[in-house]
Amino acid sequence: MFRLKKLSNGVTIVSEKLPFVRSIALGIWVRNGSRHERIHESGISHFIEHMLFKGTKNRTSKQIADEMDRIGGQLNAYTTKEYTCYYFRALDNHIDQALDILVDMFLNSNFEDKEIEKEKGVVIEEINMYEDSPEELVHDLMQKAVWEDNPLGEPILGTEDTIATFNYKSLKSYYNKRYRPENTVIAVAGNFDYDEMMDKIEQKFSNWDFNEKDDYEYTYPQYKAQMITKTKDIEQIHLCLSFPGLPSDSEDVYTLITLNTILGGGMSSRLFQKIREDRGLAYSVYSYPTNYSDTGLFTIYAGMNPSQTSEVLDLIIKEIHSLKINKIPFDDLTKTKEQLKSNYIMGLESTNSRMSSIGRSQLMLNKVRTPDEIIEKVDAVTEERIALLIDQLFDFSKISASIVGKLDTINLKEIKALCQIS
């Protein structure tokens, strides 16, 4: 059972008690990510996430790590385009210590100049590592292409040029503007006494107040259909195809999840079976939806030998057309819905998964669905609804493509013709 509480300063707490486990997962979710940055700030949200592990008024970075290790806990964080999450998982008898460490990091970090300079090198190495991973880079290129001139298209990690400008003043100012009570959800799942847990959290956060005025200016991302390429001296060609998708609050999100599972969401999917298993043309081929608060993408990825690029692309496009013409049989739909429900229920056995589910949902949708409600949403997917979504989604006048590899080894004109890109 989920319970919701709001502190007087605007911090929202969402919790789920699980008396049959011995652990607790707690996350602090902030509605701030790379899409909230100006161009000259690109990467600052991710950089701040790193800096919160680098020492506070009360602990050095080594003490933070040592204290969490001493109680056998796990401490981590990550940044996305729309939010940042800081979280721990620990045994229920260590909740006081784990909570104190996490809140100390979150509210009392030093942002020391010497640590900032050291971390610049770390993040630049992270960027270089990403540049050396073409199977990752091709997805970032796609975002850059379709959300051109919008922060949503900028890389989460930022660039070497923007990172070089970060200092105490810029980091602290951005933190004070975006890390605000009304932007924050605290999610907790596991074995705890509700009243005691609420008291602990309220004591830690009740005095957290507004700092600087938030000057974020929202701009709606306009999807732009185009092809983008990048030359890399590698053996494979990495290719993404994308279509405009759905926002995270769409009524058809679970229809989209079902469609994705059938098309390219796993080893039994049509793309995997046809391209890898039947033809042996690619080691990796899959599809996935990306849902943001106001827009989305549906992307298909394949990595293959350059000589097989056109054949793989042709098979992908033929499979899409087959979906549009033949639709999805009832038996395939029934099997996929059972698969999705089973995966979801089994995933709930982890306190961290439950915490993540309720935290993200409360932060981004301002509501939390119960497991029964989510199962009902999956059950409500029908042949008719999925057929309508297929026709809506796969509009070839809006197809985009990103390609990474040795471009002189493939026929770009043929690829554009297959995709109907002018």
GROMACS .gro file of C-alpha atoms in nm:
model
  422
    1MET     CA    1   0.000   0.000   0.000
    2PHE     CA    2   0.135   0.341  -0.101
    3ARG     CA    3   0.115   0.639   0.132
    4LEU     CA    4   0.170   1.002   0.039
    5LYS     CA    5   0.278   1.289   0.263
    6LYS     CA    6   0.373   1.648   0.182
    7LEU     CA    7   0.590   1.864   0.405
    8SER     CA    8   0.507   2.230   0.458
    9ASN     CA    9   0.801   2.340   0.240
   10GLY     CA   10   0.680   2.134  -0.059
   11VAL     CA   11   0.885   1.813  -0.031
   12THR     CA   12   0.671   1.512  -0.123
   13ILE     CA   13   0.724   1.173   0.044
   14VAL     CA   14   0.587   0.856  -0.114
   15SER     CA   15   0.631   0.527   0.070
   16GLU     CA   16   0.545   0.158   0.056
   17LYS     CA   17   0.587  -0.067   0.356
   18LEU     CA   18   0.701  -0.423   0.280
   19PRO     CA   19   0.705  -0.610   0.614
   20PHE     CA   20   0.824  -0.937   0.457
   21VAL     CA   21   1.173  -0.800   0.368
   22ARG     CA   22   1.472  -0.695   0.581
   23SER     CA   23   1.598  -0.409   0.363
   24ILE     CA   24   1.504  -0.051   0.283
   25ALA     CA   25   1.560   0.144  -0.037
   26LEU     CA   26   1.530   0.522  -0.019
   27GLY     CA   27   1.576   0.770  -0.302
   28ILE     CA   28   1.578   1.147  -0.330
   29TRP     CA   29   1.434   1.240  -0.670
   30VAL     CA   30   1.487   1.589  -0.811
   31ARG     CA   31   1.302   1.717  -1.117
   32ASN     CA   32   1.619   1.841  -1.279
   33GLY     CA   33   1.812   1.696  -1.569
   34SER     CA   34   1.998   1.796  -1.881
   35ARG     CA   35   1.688   1.941  -2.048
   36HIS     CA   36   1.674   2.211  -1.777
   37GLU     CA   37   2.018   2.345  -1.872
   38ARG     CA   38   2.112   2.633  -2.100
   39ILE     CA   39   2.359   2.558  -2.377
   40HIS     CA   40   2.656   2.702  -2.185
   41GLU     CA   41   2.555   2.488  -1.883
   42SER     CA   42   2.542   2.158  -2.073
   43GLY     CA   43   2.639   1.875  -1.838
   44ILE     CA   44   2.605   2.072  -1.514
   45SER     CA   45   2.327   1.851  -1.371
   46HIS     CA   46   2.539   1.539  -1.417
   47PHE     CA   47   2.846   1.719  -1.278
   48ILE     CA   48   2.656   1.823  -0.964
   49GLU     CA   49   2.551   1.460  -0.918
   50HIS     CA   50   2.921   1.366  -0.911
   51MET     CA   51   3.011   1.649  -0.674
   52LEU     CA   52   2.760   1.540  -0.409
   53PHE     CA   53   2.984   1.238  -0.345
   54LYS     CA   54   3.296   1.453  -0.299
   55GLY     CA   55   3.261   1.563   0.061
   56THR     CA   56   3.034   1.761   0.292
   57LYS     CA   57   3.071   1.986   0.595
   58ASN     CA   58   3.071   1.669   0.806
   59ARG     CA   59   3.236   1.398   0.593
   60THR     CA   60   3.511   1.358   0.336
   61SER     CA   61   3.439   1.155   0.023
   62LYS     CA   62   3.634   0.865   0.173
   63GLN     CA   63   3.429   0.881   0.496
   64ILE     CA   64   3.107   0.871   0.292
   65ALA     CA   65   3.222   0.554   0.117
   66ASP     CA   66   3.368   0.394   0.433
   67GLU     CA   67   3.060   0.458   0.647
   68MET     CA   68   2.826   0.312   0.387
   69ASP     CA   69   3.051   0.009   0.340
   70ARG     CA   70   3.068  -0.042   0.716
   71ILE     CA   71   2.691  -0.100   0.728
   72GLY     CA   72   2.693  -0.308   0.409
   73GLY     CA   73   2.481  -0.053   0.224
   74GLN     CA   74   2.474   0.050  -0.140
   75LEU     CA   75   2.490   0.419  -0.235
   76ASN     CA   76   2.455   0.555  -0.587
   77ALA     CA   77   2.303   0.819  -0.814
   78TYR     CA   78   2.223   0.886  -1.179
   79THR     CA   79   2.117   1.175  -1.400
   80THR     CA   80   1.871   1.164  -1.690
   81LYS     CA   81   1.732   1.428  -1.923
   82GLU     CA   82   1.446   1.508  -1.684
   83TYR     CA   83   1.551   1.411  -1.332
   84THR     CA   84   1.833   1.312  -1.099
   85CYS     CA   85   1.808   1.039  -0.834
   86TYR     CA   86   2.028   0.980  -0.528
   87TYR     CA   87   1.955   0.658  -0.343
   88PHE     CA   88   2.070   0.394  -0.100
   89ARG     CA   89   1.973   0.040  -0.013
   90ALA     CA   90   2.053  -0.095   0.334
   91LEU     CA   91   1.934  -0.338   0.600
   92ASP     CA   92   1.641  -0.203   0.800
   93ASN     CA   93   1.846  -0.185   1.122
   94HIS     CA   94   2.091   0.057   0.956
   95ILE     CA   95   1.835   0.309   0.832
   96ASP     CA   96   1.945   0.593   1.063
   97GLN     CA   97   2.307   0.582   0.949
   98ALA     CA   98   2.225   0.540   0.579
   99LEU     CA   99   1.971   0.822   0.584
  100ASP     CA  100   2.212   1.055   0.763
  101ILE     CA  101   2.482   0.992   0.500
  102LEU     CA  102   2.250   1.048   0.204
  103VAL     CA  103   2.089   1.364   0.343
  104ASP     CA  104   2.429   1.503   0.443
  105MET     CA  105   2.547   1.460   0.084
  106PHE     CA  106   2.230   1.607  -0.057
  107LEU     CA  107   2.206   1.919   0.161
  108ASN     CA  108   2.562   1.987   0.283
  109SER     CA  109   2.802   1.920  -0.003
  110ASN     CA  110   3.107   2.148  -0.015
  111PHE     CA  111   3.171   2.192  -0.389
  112GLU     CA  112   3.538   2.254  -0.310
  113ASP     CA  113   3.747   2.404  -0.591
  114LYS     CA  114   4.014   2.133  -0.576
  115GLU     CA  115   3.751   1.858  -0.597
  116ILE     CA  116   3.579   2.037  -0.886
  117GLU     CA  117   3.905   2.046  -1.082
  118LYS     CA  118   3.971   1.676  -1.016
  119GLU     CA  119   3.619   1.580  -1.117
  120LYS     CA  120   3.646   1.768  -1.445
  121GLY     CA  121   3.909   1.514  -1.549
  122VAL     CA  122   3.688   1.225  -1.440
  123VAL     CA  123   3.386   1.347  -1.638
  124ILE     CA  124   3.595   1.426  -1.947
  125GLU     CA  125   3.723   1.067  -1.934
  126GLU     CA  126   3.360   0.954  -1.911
  127ILE     CA  127   3.282   1.157  -2.224
  128ASN     CA  128   3.582   1.007  -2.405
  129MET     CA  129   3.473   0.658  -2.302
  130TYR     CA  130   3.130   0.730  -2.446
  131GLU     CA  131   3.285   0.855  -2.771
  132ASP     CA  132   3.468   0.522  -2.792
  133SER     CA  133   3.136   0.333  -2.764
  134PRO     CA  134   2.965   0.380  -3.102
  135GLU     CA  135   2.676   0.154  -3.001
  136GLU     CA  136   2.595   0.419  -2.735
  137LEU     CA  137   2.694   0.725  -2.936
  138VAL     CA  138   2.447   0.650  -3.216
  139HIS     CA  139   2.154   0.694  -2.975
  140ASP     CA  140   2.282   1.034  -2.857
  141LEU     CA  141   2.322   1.140  -3.219
  142MET     CA  142   1.960   1.053  -3.282
  143GLN     CA  143   1.845   1.270  -2.993
  144LYS     CA  144   2.062   1.554  -3.122
  145ALA     CA  145   1.909   1.521  -3.469
  146VAL     CA  146   1.541   1.511  -3.380
  147TRP     CA  147   1.549   1.766  -3.094
  148GLU     CA  148   1.776   2.007  -3.278
  149ASP     CA  149   1.817   2.346  -3.103
  150ASN     CA  150   1.640   2.220  -2.789
  151PRO     CA  151   1.810   2.122  -2.460
  152LEU     CA  152   1.644   1.779  -2.488
  153GLY     CA  153   1.886   1.703  -2.771
  154GLU     CA  154   2.199   1.789  -2.575
  155PRO     CA  155   2.413   1.515  -2.415
  156ILE     CA  156   2.361   1.446  -2.044
  157LEU     CA  157   2.738   1.444  -1.987
  158GLY     CA  158   2.793   1.784  -2.149
  159THR     CA  159   3.105   1.871  -2.351
  160GLU     CA  160   3.468   1.935  -2.268
  161ASP     CA  161   3.416   2.305  -2.339
  162THR     CA  162   3.121   2.348  -2.102
  163ILE     CA  163   3.277   2.136  -1.826
  164ALA     CA  164   3.591   2.349  -1.837
  165THR     CA  165   3.384   2.653  -1.729
  166PHE     CA  166   3.233   2.496  -1.415
  167ASN     CA  167   3.339   2.643  -1.079
  168TYR     CA  168   3.206   2.678  -0.726
  169LYS     CA  169   2.991   2.979  -0.814
  170SER     CA  170   2.825   2.827  -1.122
  171LEU     CA  171   2.763   2.488  -0.960
  172LYS     CA  172   2.628   2.629  -0.634
  173SER     CA  173   2.407   2.881  -0.812
  174TYR     CA  174   2.256   2.614  -1.038
  175TYR     CA  175   2.209   2.378  -0.742
  176ASN     CA  176   2.026   2.647  -0.543
  177LYS     CA  177   1.798   2.730  -0.838
  178ARG     CA  178   1.698   2.374  -0.930
  179TYR     CA  179   1.737   2.172  -0.610
  180ARG     CA  180   1.423   2.298  -0.442
  181PRO     CA  181   1.165   2.140  -0.211
  182GLU     CA  182   0.883   2.165  -0.466
  183ASN     CA  183   1.103   1.984  -0.721
  184THR     CA  184   1.181   1.697  -0.486
  185VAL     CA  185   1.022   1.362  -0.408
  186ILE     CA  186   1.154   1.125  -0.142
  187ALA     CA  187   1.060   0.763  -0.209
  188VAL     CA  188   1.105   0.479   0.038
  189ALA     CA  189   1.019   0.111   0.011
  190GLY     CA  190   1.097  -0.173   0.251
  191ASN     CA  191   1.055  -0.278   0.612
  192PHE     CA  192   0.997   0.026   0.837
  193ASP     CA  193   0.757   0.178   1.087
  194TYR     CA  194   0.564   0.445   0.896
  195ASP     CA  195   0.535   0.707   1.172
  196GLU     CA  196   0.900   0.668   1.274
  197MET     CA  197   1.018   0.693   0.914
  198MET     CA  198   0.811   1.006   0.846
  199ASP     CA  199   0.951   1.167   1.162
  200LYS     CA  200   1.309   1.088   1.057
  201ILE     CA  201   1.259   1.234   0.709
  202GLU     CA  202   1.074   1.542   0.835
  203GLN     CA  203   1.350   1.618   1.086
  204LYS     CA  204   1.605   1.607   0.804
  205PHE     CA  205   1.413   1.810   0.546
  206SER     CA  206   1.167   2.040   0.725
  207ASN     CA  207   1.419   2.326   0.749
  208TRP     CA  208   1.526   2.300   0.384
  209ASP     CA  209   1.405   2.620   0.224
  210PHE     CA  210   1.414   2.800  -0.107
  211ASN     CA  211   1.745   2.950  -0.208
  212GLU     CA  212   1.770   3.139  -0.536
  213LYS     CA  213   1.487   3.208  -0.780
  214ASP     CA  214   1.445   2.934  -1.039
  215ASP     CA  215   1.504   3.095  -1.380
  216TYR     CA  216   1.441   2.787  -1.595
  217GLU     CA  217   1.252   2.873  -1.914
  218TYR     CA  218   1.063   2.584  -2.074
  219THR     CA  219   1.069   2.541  -2.450
  220TYR     CA  220   0.863   2.273  -2.622
  221PRO     CA  221   1.083   2.036  -2.828
  222GLN     CA  222   0.986   2.034  -3.196
  223TYR     CA  223   1.058   1.700  -3.362
  224LYS     CA  224   1.268   1.731  -3.678
  225ALA     CA  225   1.287   1.439  -3.920
  226GLN     CA  226   1.637   1.405  -4.067
  227MET     CA  227   1.944   1.184  -4.104
  228ILE     CA  228   2.262   1.244  -3.905
  229THR     CA  229   2.591   1.058  -3.950
  230LYS     CA  230   2.932   1.038  -3.781
  231THR     CA  231   3.243   0.877  -3.921
  232LYS     CA  232   3.423   0.633  -3.688
  233ASP     CA  233   3.707   0.399  -3.784
  234ILE     CA  234   3.533   0.084  -3.663
  235GLU     CA  235   3.435  -0.250  -3.812
  236GLN     CA  236   3.057  -0.227  -3.771
  237ILE     CA  237   2.788   0.013  -3.880
  238HIS     CA  238   2.561   0.127  -3.598
  239LEU     CA  239   2.218   0.244  -3.709
  240CYS     CA  240   1.913   0.393  -3.538
  241LEU     CA  241   1.573   0.466  -3.689
  242SER     CA  242   1.330   0.682  -3.494
  243PHE     CA  243   0.970   0.799  -3.514
  244PRO     CA  244   0.788   1.049  -3.289
  245GLY     CA  245   0.664   0.862  -2.980
  246LEU     CA  246   0.437   0.926  -2.683
  247PRO     CA  247   0.470   1.140  -2.369
  248SER     CA  248   0.493   0.955  -2.039
  249ASP     CA  249   0.138   1.044  -1.934
  250SER     CA  250  -0.025   0.914  -2.253
  251GLU     CA  251  -0.312   0.669  -2.213
  252ASP     CA  252  -0.142   0.452  -2.476
  253VAL     CA  253   0.189   0.405  -2.291
  254TYR     CA  254   0.111   0.041  -2.210
  255THR     CA  255  -0.009  -0.018  -2.565
  256LEU     CA  256   0.327   0.114  -2.681
  257ILE     CA  257   0.516  -0.108  -2.435
  258THR     CA  258   0.325  -0.409  -2.568
  259LEU     CA  259   0.392  -0.316  -2.930
  260ASN     CA  260   0.762  -0.266  -2.857
  261THR     CA  261   0.790  -0.609  -2.692
  262ILE     CA  262   0.641  -0.772  -3.000
  263LEU     CA  263   0.850  -0.579  -3.252
  264GLY     CA  264   1.194  -0.560  -3.093
  265GLY     CA  265   1.181  -0.580  -2.715
  266GLY     CA  266   1.346  -0.917  -2.656
  267MET     CA  267   1.485  -1.243  -2.792
  268SER     CA  268   1.143  -1.363  -2.910
  269SER     CA  269   1.064  -1.034  -3.084
  270ARG     CA  270   1.008  -1.020  -3.459
  271LEU     CA  271   1.319  -0.816  -3.538
  272PHE     CA  272   1.551  -1.034  -3.330
  273GLN     CA  273   1.413  -1.357  -3.472
  274LYS     CA  274   1.408  -1.243  -3.833
  275ILE     CA  275   1.736  -1.050  -3.853
  276ARG     CA  276   1.961  -1.233  -3.605
  277GLU     CA  277   1.820  -1.583  -3.562
  278ASP     CA  278   1.684  -1.652  -3.913
  279ARG     CA  279   1.937  -1.456  -4.122
  280GLY     CA  280   2.239  -1.407  -3.894
  281LEU     CA  281   2.277  -1.050  -4.021
  282ALA     CA  282   2.331  -0.867  -3.691
  283TYR     CA  283   2.450  -0.951  -3.342
  284SER     CA  284   2.233  -0.684  -3.181
  285VAL     CA  285   1.895  -0.557  -3.300
  286TYR     CA  286   1.619  -0.419  -3.081
  287SER     CA  287   1.362  -0.142  -3.036
  288TYR     CA  288   1.265   0.076  -2.740
  289PRO     CA  289   1.034   0.366  -2.655
  290THR     CA  290   1.160   0.685  -2.487
  291ASN     CA  291   0.892   0.876  -2.298
  292TYR     CA  292   0.941   1.231  -2.174
  293SER     CA  293   0.692   1.449  -1.989
  294ASP     CA  294   0.577   1.622  -2.308
  295THR     CA  295   0.699   1.413  -2.602
  296GLY     CA  296   0.871   1.087  -2.692
  297LEU     CA  297   1.054   0.872  -2.945
  298PHE     CA  298   1.030   0.518  -3.074
  299THR     CA  299   1.369   0.388  -3.182
  300ILE     CA  300   1.499   0.078  -3.360
  301TYR     CA  301   1.871  -0.005  -3.335
  302ALA     CA  302   2.092  -0.248  -3.529
  303GLY     CA  303   2.467  -0.307  -3.540
  304MET     CA  304   2.603  -0.498  -3.838
  305ASN     CA  305   2.875  -0.549  -4.096
  306PRO     CA  306   2.872  -0.257  -4.347
  307SER     CA  307   2.801  -0.495  -4.636
  308GLN     CA  308   2.476  -0.603  -4.468
  309THR     CA  309   2.346  -0.257  -4.376
  310SER     CA  310   2.102  -0.217  -4.665
  311GLU     CA  311   1.965  -0.570  -4.622
  312VAL     CA  312   1.911  -0.524  -4.248
  313LEU     CA  313   1.744  -0.187  -4.305
  314ASP     CA  314   1.522  -0.334  -4.574
  315LEU     CA  315   1.410  -0.613  -4.337
  316ILE     CA  316   1.333  -0.363  -4.060
  317ILE     CA  317   1.120  -0.149  -4.289
  318LYS     CA  318   0.941  -0.453  -4.433
  319GLU     CA  319   0.860  -0.568  -4.079
  320ILE     CA  320   0.710  -0.227  -4.000
  321HIS     CA  321   0.500  -0.238  -4.316
  322SER     CA  322   0.391  -0.591  -4.226
  323LEU     CA  323   0.269  -0.462  -3.890
  324LYS     CA  324   0.073  -0.187  -4.062
  325ILE     CA  325  -0.088  -0.427  -4.311
  326ASN     CA  326  -0.135  -0.749  -4.115
  327LYS     CA  327  -0.168  -0.607  -3.762
  328ILE     CA  328  -0.094  -0.826  -3.459
  329PRO     CA  329  -0.272  -1.161  -3.412
  330PHE     CA  330  -0.470  -1.219  -3.092
  331ASP     CA  331  -0.245  -1.507  -2.982
  332ASP     CA  332   0.070  -1.291  -3.012
  333LEU     CA  333  -0.096  -1.013  -2.816
  334THR     CA  334  -0.211  -1.248  -2.539
  335LYS     CA  335   0.133  -1.408  -2.504
  336THR     CA  336   0.305  -1.068  -2.487
  337LYS     CA  337   0.066  -0.931  -2.224
  338GLU     CA  338   0.134  -1.232  -2.002
  339GLN     CA  339   0.508  -1.183  -2.052
  340LEU     CA  340   0.484  -0.816  -1.952
  341LYS     CA  341   0.275  -0.888  -1.644
  342SER     CA  342   0.510  -1.162  -1.528
  343ASN     CA  343   0.819  -0.946  -1.573
  344TYR     CA  344   0.655  -0.659  -1.387
  345ILE     CA  345   0.542  -0.869  -1.091
  346MET     CA  346   0.878  -1.043  -1.057
  347GLY     CA  347   1.051  -0.705  -1.068
  348LEU     CA  348   0.851  -0.592  -0.766
  349GLU     CA  349   1.039  -0.842  -0.548
  350SER     CA  350   1.326  -0.590  -0.524
  351THR     CA  351   1.290  -0.301  -0.276
  352ASN     CA  352   1.505  -0.088  -0.504
  353SER     CA  353   1.276  -0.155  -0.801
  354ARG     CA  354   0.972  -0.064  -0.594
  355MET     CA  355   1.133   0.254  -0.465
  356SER     CA  356   1.233   0.353  -0.818
  357SER     CA  357   0.888   0.283  -0.955
  358ILE     CA  358   0.699   0.491  -0.699
  359GLY     CA  359   0.958   0.769  -0.687
  360ARG     CA  360   0.977   0.823  -1.062
  361SER     CA  361   0.601   0.799  -1.100
  362GLN     CA  362   0.526   1.051  -0.826
  363LEU     CA  363   0.792   1.293  -0.953
  364MET     CA  364   0.705   1.282  -1.323
  365LEU     CA  365   0.332   1.194  -1.323
  366ASN     CA  366   0.227   1.325  -0.981
  367LYS     CA  367   0.059   0.991  -0.911
  368VAL     CA  368   0.147   0.633  -0.826
  369ARG     CA  369  -0.039   0.340  -0.975
  370THR     CA  370  -0.080   0.025  -0.769
  371PRO     CA  371   0.039  -0.306  -0.917
  372ASP     CA  372  -0.324  -0.404  -0.973
  373GLU     CA  373  -0.386  -0.082  -1.167
  374ILE     CA  374  -0.082  -0.146  -1.387
  375ILE     CA  375  -0.193  -0.503  -1.455
  376GLU     CA  376  -0.535  -0.364  -1.554
  377LYS     CA  377  -0.365  -0.121  -1.794
  378VAL     CA  378  -0.179  -0.407  -1.963
  379ASP     CA  379  -0.495  -0.619  -1.979
  380ALA     CA  380  -0.678  -0.326  -2.142
  381VAL     CA  381  -0.449  -0.335  -2.448
  382THR     CA  382  -0.659  -0.463  -2.738
  383GLU     CA  383  -0.598  -0.555  -3.102
  384GLU     CA  384  -0.789  -0.243  -3.203
  385ARG     CA  385  -0.586  -0.006  -2.983
  386ILE     CA  386  -0.255  -0.151  -3.093
  387ALA     CA  387  -0.359  -0.132  -3.460
  388LEU     CA  388  -0.444   0.238  -3.421
  389LEU     CA  389  -0.111   0.303  -3.250
  390ILE     CA  390   0.082   0.125  -3.527
  391ASP     CA  391  -0.079   0.352  -3.788
  392GLN     CA  392  -0.012   0.661  -3.576
  393LEU     CA  393   0.344   0.572  -3.482
  394PHE     CA  394   0.500   0.454  -3.807
  395ASP     CA  395   0.462   0.764  -4.021
  396PHE     CA  396   0.745   0.743  -4.275
  397SER     CA  397   0.721   1.115  -4.349
  398LYS     CA  398   0.861   1.159  -3.995
  399ILE     CA  399   1.130   0.892  -3.989
  400SER     CA  400   1.480   0.990  -3.874
  401ALA     CA  401   1.808   0.800  -3.892
  402SER     CA  402   2.147   0.816  -3.720
  403ILE     CA  403   2.452   0.623  -3.840
  404VAL     CA  404   2.798   0.575  -3.688
  405GLY     CA  405   3.083   0.394  -3.865
  406LYS     CA  406   3.293   0.403  -4.181
  407LEU     CA  407   3.051   0.592  -4.402
  408ASP     CA  408   3.248   0.522  -4.719
  409THR     CA  409   3.168   0.151  -4.678
  410ILE     CA  410   2.791   0.197  -4.714
  411ASN     CA  411   2.556   0.344  -4.973
  412LEU     CA  412   2.399   0.647  -4.805
  413LYS     CA  413   2.181   0.726  -5.107
  414GLU     CA  414   2.031   0.376  -5.095
  415ILE     CA  415   1.975   0.406  -4.720
  416LYS     CA  416   1.798   0.739  -4.762
  417ALA     CA  417   1.582   0.589  -5.038
  418LEU     CA  418   1.487   0.290  -4.822
  419CYS     CA  419   1.392   0.523  -4.536
  420GLN     CA  420   1.221   0.768  -4.774
  421ILE     CA  421   1.439   1.048  -4.638
  422SER     CA  422   1.490   1.332  -4.885
   0.00000   0.00000   0.00000
